[in-house]
Tab-separated table of N, CA and C in Angstrom:
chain	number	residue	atom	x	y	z
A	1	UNK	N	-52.066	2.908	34.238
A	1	UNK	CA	-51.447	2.298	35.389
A	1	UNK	C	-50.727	1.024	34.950
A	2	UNK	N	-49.213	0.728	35.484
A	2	UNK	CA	-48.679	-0.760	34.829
A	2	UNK	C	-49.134	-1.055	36.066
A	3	UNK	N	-49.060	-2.489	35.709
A	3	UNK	CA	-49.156	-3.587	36.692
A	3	UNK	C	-48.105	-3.931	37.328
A	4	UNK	N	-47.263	-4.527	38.456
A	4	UNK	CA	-46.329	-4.216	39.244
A	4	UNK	C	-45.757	-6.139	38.510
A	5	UNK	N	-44.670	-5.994	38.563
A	5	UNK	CA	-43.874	-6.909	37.987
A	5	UNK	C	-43.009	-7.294	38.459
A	6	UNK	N	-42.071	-7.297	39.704
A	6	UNK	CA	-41.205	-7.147	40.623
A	6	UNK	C	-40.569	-8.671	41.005
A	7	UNK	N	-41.917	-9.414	41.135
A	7	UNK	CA	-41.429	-11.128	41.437
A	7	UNK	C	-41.361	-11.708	40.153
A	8	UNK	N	-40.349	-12.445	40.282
A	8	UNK	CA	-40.133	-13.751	38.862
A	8	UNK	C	-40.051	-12.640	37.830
A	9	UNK	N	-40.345	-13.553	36.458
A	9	UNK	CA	-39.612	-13.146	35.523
A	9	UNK	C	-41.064	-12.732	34.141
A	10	UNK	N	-40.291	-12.071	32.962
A	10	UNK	CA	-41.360	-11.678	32.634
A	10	UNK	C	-40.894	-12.106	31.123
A	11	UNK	N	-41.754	-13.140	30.071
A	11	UNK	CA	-41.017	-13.358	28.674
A	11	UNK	C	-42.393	-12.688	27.478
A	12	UNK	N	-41.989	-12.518	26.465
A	12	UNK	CA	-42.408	-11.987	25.640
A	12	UNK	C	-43.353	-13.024	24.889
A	13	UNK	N	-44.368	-13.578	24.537
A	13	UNK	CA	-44.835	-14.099	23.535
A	13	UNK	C	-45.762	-13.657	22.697
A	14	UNK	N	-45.784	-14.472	21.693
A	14	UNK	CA	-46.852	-14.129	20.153
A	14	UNK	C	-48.292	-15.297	20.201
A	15	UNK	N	-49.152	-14.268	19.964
A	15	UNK	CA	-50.507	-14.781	19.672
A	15	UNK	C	-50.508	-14.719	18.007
A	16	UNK	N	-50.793	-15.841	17.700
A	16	UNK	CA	-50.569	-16.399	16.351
A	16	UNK	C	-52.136	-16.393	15.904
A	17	UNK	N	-52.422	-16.253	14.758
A	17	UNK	CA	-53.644	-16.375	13.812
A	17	UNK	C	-54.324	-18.010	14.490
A	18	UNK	N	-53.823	-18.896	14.101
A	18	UNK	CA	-54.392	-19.966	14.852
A	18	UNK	C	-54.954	-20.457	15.964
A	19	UNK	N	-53.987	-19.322	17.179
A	19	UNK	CA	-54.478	-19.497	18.138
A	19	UNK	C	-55.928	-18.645	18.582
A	20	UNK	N	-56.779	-18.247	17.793
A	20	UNK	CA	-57.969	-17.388	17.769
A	20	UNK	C	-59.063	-18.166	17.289
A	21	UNK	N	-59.859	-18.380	18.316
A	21	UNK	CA	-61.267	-18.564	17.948
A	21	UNK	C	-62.239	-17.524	16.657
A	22	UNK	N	-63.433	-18.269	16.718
A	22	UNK	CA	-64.327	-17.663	15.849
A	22	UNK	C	-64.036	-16.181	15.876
A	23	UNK	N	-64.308	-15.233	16.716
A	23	UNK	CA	-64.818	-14.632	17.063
A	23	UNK	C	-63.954	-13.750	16.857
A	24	UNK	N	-62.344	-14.203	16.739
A	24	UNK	CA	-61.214	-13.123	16.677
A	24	UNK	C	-60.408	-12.927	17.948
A	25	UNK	N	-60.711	-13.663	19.205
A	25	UNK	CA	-59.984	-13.542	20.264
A	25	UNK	C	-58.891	-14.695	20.407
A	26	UNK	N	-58.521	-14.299	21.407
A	26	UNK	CA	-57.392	-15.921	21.927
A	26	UNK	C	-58.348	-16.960	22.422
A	27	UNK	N	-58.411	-18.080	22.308
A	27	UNK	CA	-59.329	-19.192	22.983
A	27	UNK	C	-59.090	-19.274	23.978
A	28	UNK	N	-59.235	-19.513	25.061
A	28	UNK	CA	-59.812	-19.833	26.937
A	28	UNK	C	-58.625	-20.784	26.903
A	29	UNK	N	-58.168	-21.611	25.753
A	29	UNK	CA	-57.214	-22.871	26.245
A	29	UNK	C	-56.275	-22.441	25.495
A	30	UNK	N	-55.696	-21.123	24.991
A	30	UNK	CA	-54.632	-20.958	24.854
A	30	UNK	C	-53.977	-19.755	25.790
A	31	UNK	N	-54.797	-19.027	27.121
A	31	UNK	CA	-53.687	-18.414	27.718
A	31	UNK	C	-52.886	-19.486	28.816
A	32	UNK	N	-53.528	-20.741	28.938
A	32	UNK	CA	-52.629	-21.563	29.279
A	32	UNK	C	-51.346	-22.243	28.576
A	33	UNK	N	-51.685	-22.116	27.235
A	33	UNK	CA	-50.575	-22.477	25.718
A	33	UNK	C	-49.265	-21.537	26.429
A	34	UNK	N	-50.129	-20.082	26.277
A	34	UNK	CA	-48.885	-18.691	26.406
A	34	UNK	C	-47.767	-18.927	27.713
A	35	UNK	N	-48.463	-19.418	28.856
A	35	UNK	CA	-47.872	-19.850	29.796
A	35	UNK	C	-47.077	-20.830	29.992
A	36	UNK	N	-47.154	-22.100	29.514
A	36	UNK	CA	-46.832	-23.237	29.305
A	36	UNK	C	-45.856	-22.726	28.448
A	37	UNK	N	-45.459	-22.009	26.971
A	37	UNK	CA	-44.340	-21.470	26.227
A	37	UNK	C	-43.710	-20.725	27.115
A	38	UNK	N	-44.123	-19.745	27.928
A	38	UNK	CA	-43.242	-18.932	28.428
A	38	UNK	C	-42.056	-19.483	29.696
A	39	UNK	N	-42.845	-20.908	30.236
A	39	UNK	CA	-41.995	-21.475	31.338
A	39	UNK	C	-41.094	-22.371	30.818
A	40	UNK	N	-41.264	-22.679	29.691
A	40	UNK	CA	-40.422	-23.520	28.521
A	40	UNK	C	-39.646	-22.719	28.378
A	41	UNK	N	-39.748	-21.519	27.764
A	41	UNK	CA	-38.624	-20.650	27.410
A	41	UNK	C	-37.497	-20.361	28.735
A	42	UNK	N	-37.932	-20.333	29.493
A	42	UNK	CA	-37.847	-19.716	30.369
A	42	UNK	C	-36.545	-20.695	30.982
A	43	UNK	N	-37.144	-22.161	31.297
A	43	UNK	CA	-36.112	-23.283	32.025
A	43	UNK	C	-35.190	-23.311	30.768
A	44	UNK	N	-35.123	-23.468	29.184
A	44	UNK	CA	-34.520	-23.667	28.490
A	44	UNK	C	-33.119	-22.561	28.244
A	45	UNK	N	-33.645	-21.316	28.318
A	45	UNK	CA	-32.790	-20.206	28.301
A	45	UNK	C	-31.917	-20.351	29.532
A	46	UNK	N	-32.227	-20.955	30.840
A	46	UNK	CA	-31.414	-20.915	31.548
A	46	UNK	C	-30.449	-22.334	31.837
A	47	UNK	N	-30.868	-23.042	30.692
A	47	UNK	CA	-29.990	-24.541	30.870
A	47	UNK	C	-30.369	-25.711	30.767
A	48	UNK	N	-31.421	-25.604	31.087
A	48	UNK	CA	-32.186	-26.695	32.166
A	48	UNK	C	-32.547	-27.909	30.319
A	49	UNK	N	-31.955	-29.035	30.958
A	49	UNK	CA	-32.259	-30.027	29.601
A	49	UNK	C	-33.301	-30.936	29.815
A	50	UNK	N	-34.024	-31.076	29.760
A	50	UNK	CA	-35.552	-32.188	30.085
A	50	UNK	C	-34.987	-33.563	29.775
A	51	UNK	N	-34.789	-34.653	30.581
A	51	UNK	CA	-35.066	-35.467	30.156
A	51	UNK	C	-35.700	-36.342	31.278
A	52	UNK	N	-37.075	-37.151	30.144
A	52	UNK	CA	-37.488	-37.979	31.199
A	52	UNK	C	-37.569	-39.537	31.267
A	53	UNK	N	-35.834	-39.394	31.237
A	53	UNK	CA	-35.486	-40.997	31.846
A	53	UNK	C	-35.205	-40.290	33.249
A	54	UNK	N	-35.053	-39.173	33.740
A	54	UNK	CA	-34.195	-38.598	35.120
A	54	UNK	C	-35.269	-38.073	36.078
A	55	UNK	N	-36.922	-37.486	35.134
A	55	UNK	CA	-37.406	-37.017	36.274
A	55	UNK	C	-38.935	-36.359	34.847
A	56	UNK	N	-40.257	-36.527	35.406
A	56	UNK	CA	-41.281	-36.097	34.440
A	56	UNK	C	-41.852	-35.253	35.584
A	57	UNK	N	-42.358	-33.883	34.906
A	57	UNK	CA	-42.820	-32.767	35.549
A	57	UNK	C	-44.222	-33.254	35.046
A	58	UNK	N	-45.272	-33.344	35.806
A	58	UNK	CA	-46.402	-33.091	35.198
A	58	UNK	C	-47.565	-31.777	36.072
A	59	UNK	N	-48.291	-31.404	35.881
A	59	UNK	CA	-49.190	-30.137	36.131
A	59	UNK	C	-50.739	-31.101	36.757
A	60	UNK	N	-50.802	-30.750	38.214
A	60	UNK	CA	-51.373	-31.236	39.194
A	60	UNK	C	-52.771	-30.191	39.537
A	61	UNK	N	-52.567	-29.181	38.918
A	61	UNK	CA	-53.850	-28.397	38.886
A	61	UNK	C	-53.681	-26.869	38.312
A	62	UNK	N	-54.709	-26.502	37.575
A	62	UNK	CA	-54.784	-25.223	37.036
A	62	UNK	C	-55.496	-24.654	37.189
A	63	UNK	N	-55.384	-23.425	37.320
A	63	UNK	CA	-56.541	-21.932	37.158
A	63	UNK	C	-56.186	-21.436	36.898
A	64	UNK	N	-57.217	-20.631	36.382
A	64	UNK	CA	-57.285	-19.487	35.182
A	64	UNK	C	-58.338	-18.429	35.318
A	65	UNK	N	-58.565	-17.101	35.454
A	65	UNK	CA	-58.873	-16.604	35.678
A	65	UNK	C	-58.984	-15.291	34.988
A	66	UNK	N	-60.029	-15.108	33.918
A	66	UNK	CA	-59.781	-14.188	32.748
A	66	UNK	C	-61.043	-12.779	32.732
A	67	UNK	N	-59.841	-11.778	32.705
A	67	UNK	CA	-60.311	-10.444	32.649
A	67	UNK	C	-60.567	-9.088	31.707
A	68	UNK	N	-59.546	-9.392	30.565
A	68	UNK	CA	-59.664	-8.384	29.195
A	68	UNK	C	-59.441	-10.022	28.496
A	69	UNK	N	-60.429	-9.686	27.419
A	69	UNK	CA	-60.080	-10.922	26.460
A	69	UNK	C	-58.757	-9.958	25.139
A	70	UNK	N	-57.793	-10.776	24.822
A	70	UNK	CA	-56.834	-10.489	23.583
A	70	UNK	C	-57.851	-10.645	22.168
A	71	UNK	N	-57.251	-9.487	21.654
A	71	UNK	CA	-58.124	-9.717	20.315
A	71	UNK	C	-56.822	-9.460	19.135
A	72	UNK	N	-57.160	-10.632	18.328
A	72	UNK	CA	-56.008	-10.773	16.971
A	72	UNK	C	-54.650	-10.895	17.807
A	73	UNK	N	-54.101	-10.954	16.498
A	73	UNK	CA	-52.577	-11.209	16.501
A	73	UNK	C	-51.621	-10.442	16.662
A	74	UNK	N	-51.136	-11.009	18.362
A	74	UNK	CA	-49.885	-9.634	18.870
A	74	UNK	C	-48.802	-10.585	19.979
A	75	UNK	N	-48.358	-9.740	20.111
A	75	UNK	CA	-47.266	-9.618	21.141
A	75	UNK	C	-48.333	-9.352	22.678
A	76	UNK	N	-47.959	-10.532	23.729
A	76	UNK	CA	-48.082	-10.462	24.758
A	76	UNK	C	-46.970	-10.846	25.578
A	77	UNK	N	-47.275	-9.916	27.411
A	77	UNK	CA	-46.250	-10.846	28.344
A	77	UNK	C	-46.652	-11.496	28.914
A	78	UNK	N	-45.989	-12.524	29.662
A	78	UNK	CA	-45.999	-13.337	30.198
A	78	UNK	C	-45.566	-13.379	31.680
A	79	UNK	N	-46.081	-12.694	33.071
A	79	UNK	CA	-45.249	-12.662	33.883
A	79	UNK	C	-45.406	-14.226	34.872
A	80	UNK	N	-44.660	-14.389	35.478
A	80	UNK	CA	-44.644	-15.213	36.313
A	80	UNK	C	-43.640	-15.751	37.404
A	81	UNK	N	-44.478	-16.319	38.572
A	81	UNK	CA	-42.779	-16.249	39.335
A	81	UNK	C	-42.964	-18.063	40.436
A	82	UNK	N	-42.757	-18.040	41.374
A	82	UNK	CA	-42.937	-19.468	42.169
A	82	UNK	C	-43.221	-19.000	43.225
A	83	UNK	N	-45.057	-19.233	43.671
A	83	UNK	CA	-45.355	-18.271	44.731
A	83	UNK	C	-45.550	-19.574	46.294
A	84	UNK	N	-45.855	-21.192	45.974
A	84	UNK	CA	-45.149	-22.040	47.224
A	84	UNK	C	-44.353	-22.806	46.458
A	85	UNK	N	-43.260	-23.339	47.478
A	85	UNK	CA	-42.206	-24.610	47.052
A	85	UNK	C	-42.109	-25.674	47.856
A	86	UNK	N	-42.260	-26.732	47.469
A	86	UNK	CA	-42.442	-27.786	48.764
A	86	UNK	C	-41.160	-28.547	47.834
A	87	UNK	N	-41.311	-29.817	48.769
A	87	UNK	CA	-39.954	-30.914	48.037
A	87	UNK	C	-40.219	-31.170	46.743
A	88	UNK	N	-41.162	-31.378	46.293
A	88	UNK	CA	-41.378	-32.387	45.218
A	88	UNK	C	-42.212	-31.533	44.440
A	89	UNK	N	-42.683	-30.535	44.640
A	89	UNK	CA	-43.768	-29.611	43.753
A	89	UNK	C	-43.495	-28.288	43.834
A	90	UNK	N	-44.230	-27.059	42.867
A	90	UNK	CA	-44.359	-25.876	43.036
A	90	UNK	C	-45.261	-25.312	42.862
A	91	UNK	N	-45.567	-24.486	42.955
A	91	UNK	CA	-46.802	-23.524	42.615
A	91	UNK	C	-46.324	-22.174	41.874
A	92	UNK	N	-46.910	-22.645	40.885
A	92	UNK	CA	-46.515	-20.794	39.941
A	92	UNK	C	-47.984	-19.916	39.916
A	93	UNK	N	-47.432	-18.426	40.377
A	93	UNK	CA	-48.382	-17.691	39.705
A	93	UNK	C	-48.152	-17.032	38.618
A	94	UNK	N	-49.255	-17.083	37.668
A	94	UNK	CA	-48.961	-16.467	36.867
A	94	UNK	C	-49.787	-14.807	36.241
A	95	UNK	N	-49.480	-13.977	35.175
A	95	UNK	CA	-50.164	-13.305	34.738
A	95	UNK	C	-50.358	-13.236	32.969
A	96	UNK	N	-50.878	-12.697	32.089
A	96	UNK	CA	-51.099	-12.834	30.704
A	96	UNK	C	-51.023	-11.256	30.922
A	97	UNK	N	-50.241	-10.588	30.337
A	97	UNK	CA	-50.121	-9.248	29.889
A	97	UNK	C	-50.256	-8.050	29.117
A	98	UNK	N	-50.531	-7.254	28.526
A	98	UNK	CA	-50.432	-5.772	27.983
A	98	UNK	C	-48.939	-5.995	27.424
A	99	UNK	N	-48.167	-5.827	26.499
A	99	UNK	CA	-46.839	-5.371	26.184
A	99	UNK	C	-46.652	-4.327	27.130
A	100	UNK	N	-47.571	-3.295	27.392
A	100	UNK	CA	-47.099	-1.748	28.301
A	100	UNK	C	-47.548	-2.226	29.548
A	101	UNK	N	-47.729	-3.695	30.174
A	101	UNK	CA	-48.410	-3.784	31.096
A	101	UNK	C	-49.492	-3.055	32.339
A	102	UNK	N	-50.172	-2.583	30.897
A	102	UNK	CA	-50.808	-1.421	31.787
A	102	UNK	C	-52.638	-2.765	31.551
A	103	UNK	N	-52.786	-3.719	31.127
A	103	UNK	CA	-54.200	-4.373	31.187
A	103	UNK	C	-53.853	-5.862	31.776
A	104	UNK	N	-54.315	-6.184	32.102
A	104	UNK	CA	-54.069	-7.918	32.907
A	104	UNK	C	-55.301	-8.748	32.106
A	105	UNK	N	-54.595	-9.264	30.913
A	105	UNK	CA	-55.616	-10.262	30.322
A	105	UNK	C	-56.374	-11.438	31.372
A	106	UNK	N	-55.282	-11.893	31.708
A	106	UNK	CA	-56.033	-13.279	32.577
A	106	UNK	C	-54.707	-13.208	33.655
A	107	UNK	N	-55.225	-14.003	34.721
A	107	UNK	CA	-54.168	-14.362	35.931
A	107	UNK	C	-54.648	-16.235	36.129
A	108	UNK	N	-53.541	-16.795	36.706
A	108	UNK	CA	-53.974	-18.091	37.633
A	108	UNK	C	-52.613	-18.864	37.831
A	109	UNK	N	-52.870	-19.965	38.533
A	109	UNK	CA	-51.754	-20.627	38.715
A	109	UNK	C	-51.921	-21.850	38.786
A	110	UNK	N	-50.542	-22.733	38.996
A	110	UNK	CA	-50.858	-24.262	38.326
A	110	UNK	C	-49.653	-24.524	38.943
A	111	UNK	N	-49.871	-26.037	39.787
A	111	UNK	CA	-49.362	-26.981	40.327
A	111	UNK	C	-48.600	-28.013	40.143
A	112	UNK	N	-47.428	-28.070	39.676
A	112	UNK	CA	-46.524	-29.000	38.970
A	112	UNK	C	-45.669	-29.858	39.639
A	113	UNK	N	-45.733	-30.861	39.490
A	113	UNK	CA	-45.188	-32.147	40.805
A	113	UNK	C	-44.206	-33.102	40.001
A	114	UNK	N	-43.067	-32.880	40.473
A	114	UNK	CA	-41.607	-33.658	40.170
A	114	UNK	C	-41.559	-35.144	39.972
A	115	UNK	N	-42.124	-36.235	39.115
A	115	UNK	CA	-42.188	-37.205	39.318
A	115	UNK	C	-40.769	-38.314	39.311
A	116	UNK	N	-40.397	-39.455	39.849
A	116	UNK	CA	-39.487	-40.710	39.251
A	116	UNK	C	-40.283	-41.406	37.820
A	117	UNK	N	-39.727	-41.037	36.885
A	117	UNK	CA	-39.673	-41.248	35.585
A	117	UNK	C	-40.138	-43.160	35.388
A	118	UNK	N	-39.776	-44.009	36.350
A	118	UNK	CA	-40.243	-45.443	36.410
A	118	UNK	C	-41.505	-45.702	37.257
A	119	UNK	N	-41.297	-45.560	38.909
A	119	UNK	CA	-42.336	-45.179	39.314
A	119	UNK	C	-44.093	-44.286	39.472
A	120	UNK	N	-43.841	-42.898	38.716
A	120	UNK	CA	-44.422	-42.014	38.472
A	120	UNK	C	-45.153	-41.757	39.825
A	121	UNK	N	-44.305	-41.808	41.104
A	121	UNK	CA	-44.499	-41.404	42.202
A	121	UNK	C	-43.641	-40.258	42.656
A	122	UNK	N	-44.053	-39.278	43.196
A	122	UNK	CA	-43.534	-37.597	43.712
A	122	UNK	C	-41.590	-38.157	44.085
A	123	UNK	N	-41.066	-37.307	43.425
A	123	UNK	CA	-39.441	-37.567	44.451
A	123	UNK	C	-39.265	-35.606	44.120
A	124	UNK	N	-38.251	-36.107	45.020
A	124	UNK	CA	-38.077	-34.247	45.231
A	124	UNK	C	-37.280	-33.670	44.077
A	125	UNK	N	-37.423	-32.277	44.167
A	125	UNK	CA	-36.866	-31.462	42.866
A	125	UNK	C	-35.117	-31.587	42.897
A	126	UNK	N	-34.070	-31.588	41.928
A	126	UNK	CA	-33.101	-31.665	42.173
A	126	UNK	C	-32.634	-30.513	42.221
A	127	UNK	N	-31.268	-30.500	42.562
A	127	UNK	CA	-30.462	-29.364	43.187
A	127	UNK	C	-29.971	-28.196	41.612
A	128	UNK	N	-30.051	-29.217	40.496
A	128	UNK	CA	-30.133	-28.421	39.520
A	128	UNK	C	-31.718	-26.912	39.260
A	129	UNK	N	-32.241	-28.445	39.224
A	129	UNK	CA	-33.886	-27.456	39.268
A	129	UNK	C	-33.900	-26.691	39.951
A	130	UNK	N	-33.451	-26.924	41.436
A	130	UNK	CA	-33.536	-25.192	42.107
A	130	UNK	C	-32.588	-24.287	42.216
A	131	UNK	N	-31.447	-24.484	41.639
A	131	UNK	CA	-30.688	-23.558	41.401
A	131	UNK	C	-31.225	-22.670	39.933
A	132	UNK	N	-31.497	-23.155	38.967
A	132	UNK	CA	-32.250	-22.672	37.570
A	132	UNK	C	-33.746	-21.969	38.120
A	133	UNK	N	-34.316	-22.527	39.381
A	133	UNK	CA	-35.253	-21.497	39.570
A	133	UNK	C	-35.304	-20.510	40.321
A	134	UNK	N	-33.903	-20.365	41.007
A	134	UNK	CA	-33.672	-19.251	41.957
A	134	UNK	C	-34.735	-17.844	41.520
A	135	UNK	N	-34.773	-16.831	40.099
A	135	UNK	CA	-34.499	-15.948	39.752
A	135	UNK	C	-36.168	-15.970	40.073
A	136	UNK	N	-36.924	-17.025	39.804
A	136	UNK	CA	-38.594	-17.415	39.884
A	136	UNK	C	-38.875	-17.216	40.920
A	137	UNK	N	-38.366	-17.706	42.382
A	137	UNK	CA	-38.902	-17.138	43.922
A	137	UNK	C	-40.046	-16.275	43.966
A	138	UNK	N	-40.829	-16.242	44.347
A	138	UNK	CA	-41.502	-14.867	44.505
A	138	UNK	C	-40.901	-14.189	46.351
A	139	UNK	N	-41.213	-13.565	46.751
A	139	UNK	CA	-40.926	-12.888	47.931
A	139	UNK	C	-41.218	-13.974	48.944
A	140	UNK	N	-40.316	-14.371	49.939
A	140	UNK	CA	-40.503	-15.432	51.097
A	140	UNK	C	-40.711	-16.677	50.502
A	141	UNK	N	-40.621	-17.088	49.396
A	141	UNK	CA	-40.265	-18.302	48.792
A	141	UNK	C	-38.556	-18.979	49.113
A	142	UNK	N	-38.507	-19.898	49.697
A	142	UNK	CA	-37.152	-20.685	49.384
A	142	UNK	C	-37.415	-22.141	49.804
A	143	UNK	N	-35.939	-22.753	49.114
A	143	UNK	CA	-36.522	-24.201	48.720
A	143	UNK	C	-36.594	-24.842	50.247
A	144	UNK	N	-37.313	-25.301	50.495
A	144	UNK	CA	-37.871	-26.356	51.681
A	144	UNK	C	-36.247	-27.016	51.951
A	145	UNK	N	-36.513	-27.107	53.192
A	145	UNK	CA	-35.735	-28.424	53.912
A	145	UNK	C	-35.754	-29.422	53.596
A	146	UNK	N	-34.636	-30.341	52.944
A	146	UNK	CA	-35.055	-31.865	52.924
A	146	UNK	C	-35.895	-32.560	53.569
């Protein structure tokens, strides 16, 4: 059975020798690594230039939620999409994948809040940022009202 993939977007990453505990699996704190690369890839491929004299993203809460553990060194996906959007924050869900997406390593999601780079108080996402995240929406997602 695949797993249904339909919202947001889906990137390819590598589980590296390093990233494996004793035991031969992925460590607990790297399917958040896989995620964290894949949304990197993800804003970068589509433009998006970081800088934080203009605006610092930081991650306001995480979960994680793990179901087949990865064993050794492979190719996983990465799905994920933007399941709320408020002014100043988002919410991604995410998944850790099967290449044939037929197993769901881990699922969870994480809370990322738009900061003023001097202040480090919430200001809202810019009109760039949500145009670069259009493709992320999940179903009945769109950007809030000023």
């Amino acid at each position: 059975m695949r797993i249904d993939v339909t919202d947001g977007v889906v990137t390819r990453q590598r589980v590296y020798l390093d990233d494996l505990d004793g035991f031969g699996v992925l460590h607990h704190a790297g399917y958040a690594v896989l995620f964290d690369r894949a949304v990197i890839d993800y804003w970068l491929d589509a433009g998006w230039k970081p800088d934080p004299r203009e605006s610092v993203q930081v991650v306001r809460e995480l979960t994680i939620t793990y179901h087949s553990p990865i064993v050794g060194m492979c190719d996983v996906d990465v799905h994920f999409w933007v399941e709320r959007a408020g002014r100043t924050s988002v919410t991604y869900r995410f998944e850790v994948l099967s290449t044939t997406h037929a197993v769901r390593h881990a699922e969870g999601s994480r809370v990322l809040v738009n900061l003023d780079p001097d202040s480090l108080r919430p200001v809202p996402l810019t009109d760039t940022m949500w145009e670069i995240a259009g493709p992320l929406l999940g179903r009945g997602v769109a950007r809030p009202d000023s």
